[in-house]
Amino acid sequence: MRIVGDGVWGEPKDAENSKRVLKRAVDLGVNFFDTSDAYGPAVSERLIGQALAPYPKGVVIATKGGLTRQGPGTWAPLGRPEYLIQQLELSLRYLKEETIQLWQLHRIDPKTAVEESLGAMRKMQEQGKIRHIGLSEVKAPEIERARQVVDIVSVQNRYNLGDRAHEDVLQYCEKHRIAFIPWSPVAAGKLAKPGGVLDAAAKKHGATVSQLSLAWLLQHSPVILPIPGTSSVQHLEENVRAADVTLNDSEWAEIEAAAKS
């Protein structure tokens, strides 16, 4: 999302920098990239295809379909089968793939039954154009309904230290062994204030608050796969180092207590 223009719209100011960020991520061992046909639109997928294809072994490119764009910061769901199929074909073209390893329904369209939307993508899966299917920004009953149509392997919802509104969805995913992909993972709200418990823990570890936020997610659940976005190589490297940070029991308890206060 961050490698395109402002408002997730149009071309980035420096396309070569965006490509450097992507290539450096692979060099650092990052093997999961999350994008969408709506980022740009089409710009993010195209840059990923240009920078990384043919993809190194083990690298998974996940994309999404089902949101249309009318301008910077503007989004509207559209889940008609013919539209989703069209966008899938474009994603394959831009990403230079024969099969999308993980395709996710970006939003459930309130005007289209999810059975119609996912039924079409199940056919694409049967044709070998999609390997796995996931959902984005859904509630547990919606996941349950979707699973009656197709196997759901991942759920992507907003979730972070300061926003746990989807805790029940995370628990559902843990129970059914579904990957949970939190977007906006480094937001921590009031916990990120200078001098706060998160700031203190970060300084103790020689880390940033953002790194602590990612470390917390990685320790919070075995099904969590954070997707911190960036347009900077320096910020990318900082994010990746979060995997080396481990919170001890007392730090964990302090952060949880602060989150509940």
Steps between C-alpha positions, in 0.01 A plus 500: 500500500787740584696461177246696291389866498339701780153384598598156360437660162714524189870462444755542781725804498798269447419165337862384514501554877184288529676222310806530724278454805348184349836352405653581837210327673582177315869542590398527868305173482149643471297235317144633517385812314143623527358723227171571322371586156359816664839639606561760233283344364719234334821695575613292798451170319685626194798623703518169687498308172769724351723486809471139611381272218605229447446452871762329718399161635281531809388858437121536514322794339149545640258736332141609544200587286158647569562870565469763228668840500349838417790717613762546776381347824169395345388136494177317416431126511402308188465124521328411173649175367585639155686794657699282739600266217607794284713640783655162569610475138655847526673407826654196332622721217646776717660261750634280218357192661318194369341439840419745780624324813253682726205697366288686756156655470586857597149574629170316492268693270168565681327498159636159397458174690836373619405163353501663155832678550685204646326250274660673202842495663461134590465434127820697440664288767386185324655635181833542676501881494475525880661272757350628826212734587467742791276781629554856620324708767239241600320379809499140624150416366608629157803274505277207594265579211790533256643166609182333378601607149878458495787420733616823669867502599545860616320800643635855475349742753614821666666400826779637717596575860263794517212354299384150590142526380551178303628292793212256452596458135858426600375237743284349225805482274707336774229239555474416130870540414440793266778756449417840649661789310469825699512815293608829660710285736726767648227739614493502880282800583543635851756229579749665265520828695850612607587382848233232494544130573561411135756777463680381814509140382624608159790695652590203719530282189675768294201491268230733371135505606408369154735205545347424841153512344603242240679286757184499712296376205748224422485377860127550539386214276660225288259572212586871472695620194553879520525704178671830587509723194779739407648698214844526662787249505603632842150452643480157339821392672368636830177302462683177426717536811181485708515123461809501725319670790343284771290643781546337841209412729515818706518725193208312349293544818576873516403556139177302541410692813561831323290389205206428729525824699 
